[in-house]
PDB file of C-alpha atoms in Angstrom:
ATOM      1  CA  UNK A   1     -33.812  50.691 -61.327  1.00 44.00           C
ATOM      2  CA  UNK A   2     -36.798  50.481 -58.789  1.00 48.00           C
ATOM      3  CA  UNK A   3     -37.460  47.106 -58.745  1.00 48.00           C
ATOM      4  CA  UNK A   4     -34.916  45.044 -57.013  1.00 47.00           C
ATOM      5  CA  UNK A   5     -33.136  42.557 -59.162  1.00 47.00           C
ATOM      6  CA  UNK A   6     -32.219  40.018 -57.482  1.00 46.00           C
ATOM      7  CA  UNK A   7     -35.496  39.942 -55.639  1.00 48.00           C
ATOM      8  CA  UNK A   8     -37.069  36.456 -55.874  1.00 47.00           C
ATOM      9  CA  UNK A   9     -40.349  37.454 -57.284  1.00 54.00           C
ATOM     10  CA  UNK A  10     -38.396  39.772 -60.475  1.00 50.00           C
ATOM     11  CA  UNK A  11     -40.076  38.817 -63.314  1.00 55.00           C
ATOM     12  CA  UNK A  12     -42.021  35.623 -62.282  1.00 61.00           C
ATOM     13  CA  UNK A  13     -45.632  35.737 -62.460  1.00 60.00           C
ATOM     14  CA  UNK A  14     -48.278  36.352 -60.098  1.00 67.00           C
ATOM     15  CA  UNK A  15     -49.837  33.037 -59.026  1.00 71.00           C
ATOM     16  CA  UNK A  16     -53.447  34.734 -58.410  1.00 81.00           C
ATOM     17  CA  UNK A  17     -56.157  35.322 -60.103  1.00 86.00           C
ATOM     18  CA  UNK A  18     -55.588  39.338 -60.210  1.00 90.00           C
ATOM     19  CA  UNK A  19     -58.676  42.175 -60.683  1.00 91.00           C
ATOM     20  CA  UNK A  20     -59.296  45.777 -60.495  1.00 93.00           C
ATOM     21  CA  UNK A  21     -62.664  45.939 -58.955  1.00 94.00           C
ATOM     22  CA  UNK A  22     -64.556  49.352 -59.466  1.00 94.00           C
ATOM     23  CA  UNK A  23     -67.416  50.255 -57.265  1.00 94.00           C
ATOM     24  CA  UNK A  24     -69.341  52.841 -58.739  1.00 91.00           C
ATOM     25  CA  UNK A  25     -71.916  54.539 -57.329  1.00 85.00           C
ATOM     26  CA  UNK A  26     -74.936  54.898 -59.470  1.00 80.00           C
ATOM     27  CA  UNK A  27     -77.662  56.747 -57.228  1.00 70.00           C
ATOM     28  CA  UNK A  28     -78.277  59.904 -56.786  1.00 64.00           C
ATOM     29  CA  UNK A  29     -74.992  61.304 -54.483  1.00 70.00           C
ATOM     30  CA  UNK A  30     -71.440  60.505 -53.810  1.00 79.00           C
ATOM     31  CA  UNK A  31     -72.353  57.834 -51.576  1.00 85.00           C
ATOM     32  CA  UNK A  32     -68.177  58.232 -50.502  1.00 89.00           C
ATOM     33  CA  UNK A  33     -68.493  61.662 -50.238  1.00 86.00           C
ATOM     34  CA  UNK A  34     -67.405  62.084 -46.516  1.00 89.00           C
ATOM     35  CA  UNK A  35     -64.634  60.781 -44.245  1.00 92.00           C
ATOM     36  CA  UNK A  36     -67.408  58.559 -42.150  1.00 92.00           C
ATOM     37  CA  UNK A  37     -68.601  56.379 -45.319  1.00 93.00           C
ATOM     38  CA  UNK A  38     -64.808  56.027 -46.905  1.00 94.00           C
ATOM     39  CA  UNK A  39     -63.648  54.651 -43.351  1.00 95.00           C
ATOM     40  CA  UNK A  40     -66.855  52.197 -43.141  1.00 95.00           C
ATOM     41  CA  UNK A  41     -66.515  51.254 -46.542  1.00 95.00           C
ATOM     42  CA  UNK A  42     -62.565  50.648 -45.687  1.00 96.00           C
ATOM     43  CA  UNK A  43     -64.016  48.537 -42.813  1.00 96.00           C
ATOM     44  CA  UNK A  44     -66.532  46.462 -44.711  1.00 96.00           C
ATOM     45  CA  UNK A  45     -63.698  45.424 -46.838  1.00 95.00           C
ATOM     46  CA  UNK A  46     -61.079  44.660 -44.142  1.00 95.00           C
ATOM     47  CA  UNK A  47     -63.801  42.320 -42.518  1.00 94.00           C
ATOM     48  CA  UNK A  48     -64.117  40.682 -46.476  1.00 92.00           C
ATOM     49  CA  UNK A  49     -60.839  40.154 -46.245  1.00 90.00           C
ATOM     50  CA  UNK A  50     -60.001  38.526 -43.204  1.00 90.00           C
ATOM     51  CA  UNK A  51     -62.547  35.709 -44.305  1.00 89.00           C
ATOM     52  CA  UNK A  52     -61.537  35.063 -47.715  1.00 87.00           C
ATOM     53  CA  UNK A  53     -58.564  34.235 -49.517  1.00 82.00           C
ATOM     54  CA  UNK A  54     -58.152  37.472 -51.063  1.00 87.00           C
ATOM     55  CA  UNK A  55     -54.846  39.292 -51.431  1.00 89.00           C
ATOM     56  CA  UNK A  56     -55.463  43.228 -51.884  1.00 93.00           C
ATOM     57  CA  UNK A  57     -52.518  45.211 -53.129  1.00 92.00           C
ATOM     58  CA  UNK A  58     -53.847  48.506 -53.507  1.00 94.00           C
ATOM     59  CA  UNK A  59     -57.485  50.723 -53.206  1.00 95.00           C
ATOM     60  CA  UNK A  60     -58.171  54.379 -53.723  1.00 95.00           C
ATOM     61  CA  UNK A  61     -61.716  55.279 -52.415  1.00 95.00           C
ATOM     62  CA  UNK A  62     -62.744  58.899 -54.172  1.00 93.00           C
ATOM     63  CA  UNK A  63     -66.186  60.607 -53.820  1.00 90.00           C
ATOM     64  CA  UNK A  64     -68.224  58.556 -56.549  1.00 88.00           C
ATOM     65  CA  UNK A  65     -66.299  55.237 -57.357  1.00 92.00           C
ATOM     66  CA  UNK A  66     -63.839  52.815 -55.284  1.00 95.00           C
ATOM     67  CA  UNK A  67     -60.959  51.019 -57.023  1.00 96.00           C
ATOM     68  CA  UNK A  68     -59.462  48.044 -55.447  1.00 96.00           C
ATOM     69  CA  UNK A  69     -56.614  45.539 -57.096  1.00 94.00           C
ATOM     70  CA  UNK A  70     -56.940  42.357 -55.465  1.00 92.00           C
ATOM     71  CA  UNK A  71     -55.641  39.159 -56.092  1.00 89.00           C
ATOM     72  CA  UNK A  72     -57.836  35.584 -55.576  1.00 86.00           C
ATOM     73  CA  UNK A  73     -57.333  31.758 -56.057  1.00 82.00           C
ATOM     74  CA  UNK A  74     -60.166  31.306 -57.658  1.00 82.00           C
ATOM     75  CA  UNK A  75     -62.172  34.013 -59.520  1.00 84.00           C
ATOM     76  CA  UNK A  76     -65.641  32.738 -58.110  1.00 85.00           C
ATOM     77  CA  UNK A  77     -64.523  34.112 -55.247  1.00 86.00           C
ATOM     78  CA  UNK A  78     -63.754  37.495 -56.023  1.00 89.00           C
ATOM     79  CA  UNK A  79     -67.657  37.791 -56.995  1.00 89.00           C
ATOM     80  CA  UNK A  80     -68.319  37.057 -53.637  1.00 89.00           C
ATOM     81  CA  UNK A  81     -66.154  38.996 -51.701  1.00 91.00           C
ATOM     82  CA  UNK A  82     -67.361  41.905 -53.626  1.00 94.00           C
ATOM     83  CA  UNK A  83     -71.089  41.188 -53.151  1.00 94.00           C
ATOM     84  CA  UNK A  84     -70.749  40.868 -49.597  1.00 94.00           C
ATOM     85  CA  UNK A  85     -68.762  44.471 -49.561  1.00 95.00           C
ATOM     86  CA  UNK A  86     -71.465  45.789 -51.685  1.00 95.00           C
ATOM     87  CA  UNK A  87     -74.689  44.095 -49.777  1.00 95.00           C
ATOM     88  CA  UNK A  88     -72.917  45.189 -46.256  1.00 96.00           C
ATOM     89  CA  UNK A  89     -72.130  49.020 -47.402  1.00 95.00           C
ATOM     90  CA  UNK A  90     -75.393  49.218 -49.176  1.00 93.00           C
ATOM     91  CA  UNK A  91     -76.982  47.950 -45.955  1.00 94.00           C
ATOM     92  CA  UNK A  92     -75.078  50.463 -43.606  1.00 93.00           C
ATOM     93  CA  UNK A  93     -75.817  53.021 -45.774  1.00 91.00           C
ATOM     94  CA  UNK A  94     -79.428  53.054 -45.965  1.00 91.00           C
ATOM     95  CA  UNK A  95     -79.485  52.857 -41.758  1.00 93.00           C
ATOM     96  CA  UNK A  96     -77.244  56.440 -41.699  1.00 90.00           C
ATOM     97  CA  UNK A  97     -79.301  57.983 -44.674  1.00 88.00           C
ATOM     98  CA  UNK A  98     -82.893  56.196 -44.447  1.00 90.00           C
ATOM     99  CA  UNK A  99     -84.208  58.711 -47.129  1.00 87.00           C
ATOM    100  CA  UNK A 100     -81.507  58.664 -49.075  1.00 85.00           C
ATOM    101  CA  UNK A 101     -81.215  55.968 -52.190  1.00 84.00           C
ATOM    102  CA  UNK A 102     -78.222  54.188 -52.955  1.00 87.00           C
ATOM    103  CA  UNK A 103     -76.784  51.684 -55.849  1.00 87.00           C
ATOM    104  CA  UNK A 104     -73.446  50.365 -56.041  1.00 91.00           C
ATOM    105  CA  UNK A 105     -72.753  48.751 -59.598  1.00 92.00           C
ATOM    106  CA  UNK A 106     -69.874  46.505 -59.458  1.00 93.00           C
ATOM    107  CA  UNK A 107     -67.083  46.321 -62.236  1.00 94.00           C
ATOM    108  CA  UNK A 108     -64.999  43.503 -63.083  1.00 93.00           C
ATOM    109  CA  UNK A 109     -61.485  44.141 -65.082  1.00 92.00           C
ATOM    110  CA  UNK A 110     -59.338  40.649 -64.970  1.00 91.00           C
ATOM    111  CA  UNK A 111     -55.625  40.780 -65.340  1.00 86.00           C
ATOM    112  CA  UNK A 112     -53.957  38.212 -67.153  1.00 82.00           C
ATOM    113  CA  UNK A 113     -50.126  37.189 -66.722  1.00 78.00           C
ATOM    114  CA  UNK A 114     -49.248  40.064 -64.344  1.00 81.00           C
ATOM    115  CA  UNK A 115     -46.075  39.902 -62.892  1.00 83.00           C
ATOM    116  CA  UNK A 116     -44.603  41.547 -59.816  1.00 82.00           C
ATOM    117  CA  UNK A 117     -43.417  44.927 -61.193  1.00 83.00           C
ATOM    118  CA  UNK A 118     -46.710  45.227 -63.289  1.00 85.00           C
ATOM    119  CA  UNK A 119     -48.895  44.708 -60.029  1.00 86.00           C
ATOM    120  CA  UNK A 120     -46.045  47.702 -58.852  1.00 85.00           C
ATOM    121  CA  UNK A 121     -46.935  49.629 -61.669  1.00 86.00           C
ATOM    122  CA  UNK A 122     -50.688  48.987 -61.278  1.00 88.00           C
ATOM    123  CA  UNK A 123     -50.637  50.382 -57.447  1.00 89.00           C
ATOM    124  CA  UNK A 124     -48.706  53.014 -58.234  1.00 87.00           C
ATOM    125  CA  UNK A 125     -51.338  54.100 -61.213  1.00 89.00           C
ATOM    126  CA  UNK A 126     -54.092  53.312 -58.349  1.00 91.00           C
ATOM    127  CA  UNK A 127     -52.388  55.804 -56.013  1.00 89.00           C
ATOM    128  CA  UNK A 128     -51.842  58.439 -58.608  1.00 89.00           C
ATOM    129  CA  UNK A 129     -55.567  58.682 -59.074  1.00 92.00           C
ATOM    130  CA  UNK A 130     -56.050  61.199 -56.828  1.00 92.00           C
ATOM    131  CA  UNK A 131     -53.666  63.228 -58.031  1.00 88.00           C
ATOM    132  CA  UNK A 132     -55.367  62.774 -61.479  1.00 87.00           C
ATOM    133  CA  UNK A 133     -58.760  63.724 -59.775  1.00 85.00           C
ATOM    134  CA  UNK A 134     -57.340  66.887 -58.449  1.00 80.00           C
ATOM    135  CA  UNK A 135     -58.011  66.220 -54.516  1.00 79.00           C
ATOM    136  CA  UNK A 136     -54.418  66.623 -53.306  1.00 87.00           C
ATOM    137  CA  UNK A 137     -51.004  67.721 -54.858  1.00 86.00           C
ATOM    138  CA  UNK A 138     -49.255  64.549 -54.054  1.00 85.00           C
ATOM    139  CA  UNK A 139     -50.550  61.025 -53.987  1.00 85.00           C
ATOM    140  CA  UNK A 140     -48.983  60.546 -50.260  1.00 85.00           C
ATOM    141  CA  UNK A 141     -51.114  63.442 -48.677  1.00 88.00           C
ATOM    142  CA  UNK A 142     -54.379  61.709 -49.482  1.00 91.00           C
ATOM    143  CA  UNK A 143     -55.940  59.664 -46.766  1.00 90.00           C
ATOM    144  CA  UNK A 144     -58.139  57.611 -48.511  1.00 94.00           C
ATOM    145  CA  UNK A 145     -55.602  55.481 -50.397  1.00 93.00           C
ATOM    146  CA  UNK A 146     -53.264  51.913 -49.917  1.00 93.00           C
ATOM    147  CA  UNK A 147     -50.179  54.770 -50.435  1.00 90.00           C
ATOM    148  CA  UNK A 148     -49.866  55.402 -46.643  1.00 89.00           C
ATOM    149  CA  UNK A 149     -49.563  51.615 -46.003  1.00 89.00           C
ATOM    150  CA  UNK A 150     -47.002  51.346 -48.332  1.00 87.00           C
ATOM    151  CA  UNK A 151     -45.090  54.242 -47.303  1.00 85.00           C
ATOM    152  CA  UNK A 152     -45.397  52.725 -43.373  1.00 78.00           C
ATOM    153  CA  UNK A 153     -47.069  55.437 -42.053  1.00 78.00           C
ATOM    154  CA  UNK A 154     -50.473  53.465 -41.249  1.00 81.00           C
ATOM    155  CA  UNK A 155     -51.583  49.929 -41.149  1.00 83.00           C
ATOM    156  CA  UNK A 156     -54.984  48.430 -41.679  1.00 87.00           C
ATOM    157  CA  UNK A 157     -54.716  45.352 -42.181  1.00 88.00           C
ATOM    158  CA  UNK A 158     -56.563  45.238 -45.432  1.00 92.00           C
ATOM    159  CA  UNK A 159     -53.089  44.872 -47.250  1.00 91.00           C
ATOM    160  CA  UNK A 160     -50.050  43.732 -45.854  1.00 87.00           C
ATOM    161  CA  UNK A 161     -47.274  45.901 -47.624  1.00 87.00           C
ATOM    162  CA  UNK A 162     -44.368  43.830 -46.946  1.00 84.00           C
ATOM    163  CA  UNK A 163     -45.804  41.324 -49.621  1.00 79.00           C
ATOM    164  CA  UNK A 164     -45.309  44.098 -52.033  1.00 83.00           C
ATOM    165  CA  UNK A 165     -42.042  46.233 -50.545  1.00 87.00           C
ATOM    166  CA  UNK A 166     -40.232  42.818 -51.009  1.00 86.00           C
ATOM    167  CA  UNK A 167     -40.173  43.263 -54.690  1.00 84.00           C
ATOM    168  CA  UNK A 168     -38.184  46.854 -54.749  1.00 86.00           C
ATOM    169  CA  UNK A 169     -35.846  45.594 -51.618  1.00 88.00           C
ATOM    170  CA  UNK A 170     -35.408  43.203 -48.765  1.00 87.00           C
ATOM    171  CA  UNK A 171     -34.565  45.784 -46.553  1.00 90.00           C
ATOM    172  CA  UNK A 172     -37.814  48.206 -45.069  1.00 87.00           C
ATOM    173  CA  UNK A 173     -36.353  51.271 -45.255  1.00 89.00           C
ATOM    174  CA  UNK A 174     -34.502  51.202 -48.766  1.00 91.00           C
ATOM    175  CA  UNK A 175     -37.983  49.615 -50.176  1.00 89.00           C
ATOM    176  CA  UNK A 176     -39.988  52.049 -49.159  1.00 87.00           C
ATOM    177  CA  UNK A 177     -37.464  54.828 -50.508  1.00 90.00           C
ATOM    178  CA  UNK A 178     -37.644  52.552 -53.984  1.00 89.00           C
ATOM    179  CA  UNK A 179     -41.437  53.073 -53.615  1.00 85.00           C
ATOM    180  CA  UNK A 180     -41.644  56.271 -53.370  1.00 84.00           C
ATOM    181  CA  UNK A 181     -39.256  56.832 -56.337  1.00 86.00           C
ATOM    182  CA  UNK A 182     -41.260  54.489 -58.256  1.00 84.00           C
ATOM    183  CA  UNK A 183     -44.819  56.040 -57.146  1.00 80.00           C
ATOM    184  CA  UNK A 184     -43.281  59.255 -58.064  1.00 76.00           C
ATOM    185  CA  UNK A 185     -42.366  57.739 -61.859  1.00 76.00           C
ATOM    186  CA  UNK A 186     -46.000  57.437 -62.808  1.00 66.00           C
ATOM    187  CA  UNK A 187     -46.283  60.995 -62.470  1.00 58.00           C
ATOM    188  CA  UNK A 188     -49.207  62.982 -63.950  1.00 53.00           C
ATOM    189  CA  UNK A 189     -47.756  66.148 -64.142  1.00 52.00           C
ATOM    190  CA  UNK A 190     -44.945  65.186 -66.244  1.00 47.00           C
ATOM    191  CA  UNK A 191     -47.140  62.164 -68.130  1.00 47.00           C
ATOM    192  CA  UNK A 192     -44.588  59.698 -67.180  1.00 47.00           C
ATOM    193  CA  UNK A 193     -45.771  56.244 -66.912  1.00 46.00           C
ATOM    194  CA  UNK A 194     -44.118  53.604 -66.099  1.00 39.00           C
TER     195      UNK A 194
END
């Protein structure tokens, strides 16, 4: 078993509003396309996040779309966090690429009842996308993804993996071995899913 058992949050539910929120790009270009525009859009939503309640668990920026599963009090304010993302990317965007035109559409997909190991499951899905997408061989080599957070390698700030890692262990190190088993479970290779 992954998920640690005795582990207070096991099975209780998540007491947040939780959403996968999809930016798509709907212009003419991968507006994500490079390193320089995933690392500002990373930015723009760190800022977001230091000045709202939001909770973010996992993202995976790719070439066209953004995914992001973040957790709120309230879901008014979701819709606002991701405006401001959007109106502040959008804004950067057209300063670096004046000729160039851009349109984010925003996606909304609520979560209802989640627990603990189903917000797991969820990041680990998030983090496989890549994978999926065929831009690396293993989830953990690609840059652009909440994995290396997770795995300890890199920190942020725009999630805080502890908050996560408690659920497979209370110990660091053996949670982010249980991780890494249980990022490995959703495998697309094999079609696992957890």
């Amino acid at each position: 078993m992954y998920i640690q058992e005795n582990s207070v949050k096991m099975g209780s539910l998540v007491n947040q509003h939780v959403c996968c929120i999809i930016f798509r790009e709907a212009s003419s270009g991968p507006v994500f396309g490079n390193e320089i525009e995933k690392k500002r859009f990373l930015d723009i939503l760190l800022k977001a996040r230091q000045i709202s309640d939001a909770e973010i668990y996992a993202y995976c920026i790719l070439d066209r779309v953004s995914y992001i599963l973040a957790g709120v009090g309230q879901k008014d304010s979701i819709r606002l966090i991701t405006e401001q993302v959007k109106k502040d990317f959008e804004s950067c965007y057209r300063k670096a690429y004046p000729r160039e035109q851009i349109n984010i559409c925003c996606e909304f997909q609520w979560m209802e009842r989640l627990t603990w190991e189903r917000i797991a499951a969820g990041c680990a899905r998030m983090q496989q996308l890549p994978v999926l997408c065929l831009r690396v061989a293993q989830a953990e080599d690609y840059w652009w993804s909440s994995l290396k957070e997770y795995l300890l390698r890199y920190r942020s700030g725009i999630i805080r993996p502890e908050f996560l890692l408690e659920v497979f262990d209370s110990d660091r190190r053996r949670a982010v071995l249980k991780m890494k088993k249980f990022q490995k479970a959703w495998c697309p290779e094999t079609g696992n899913r957890i």
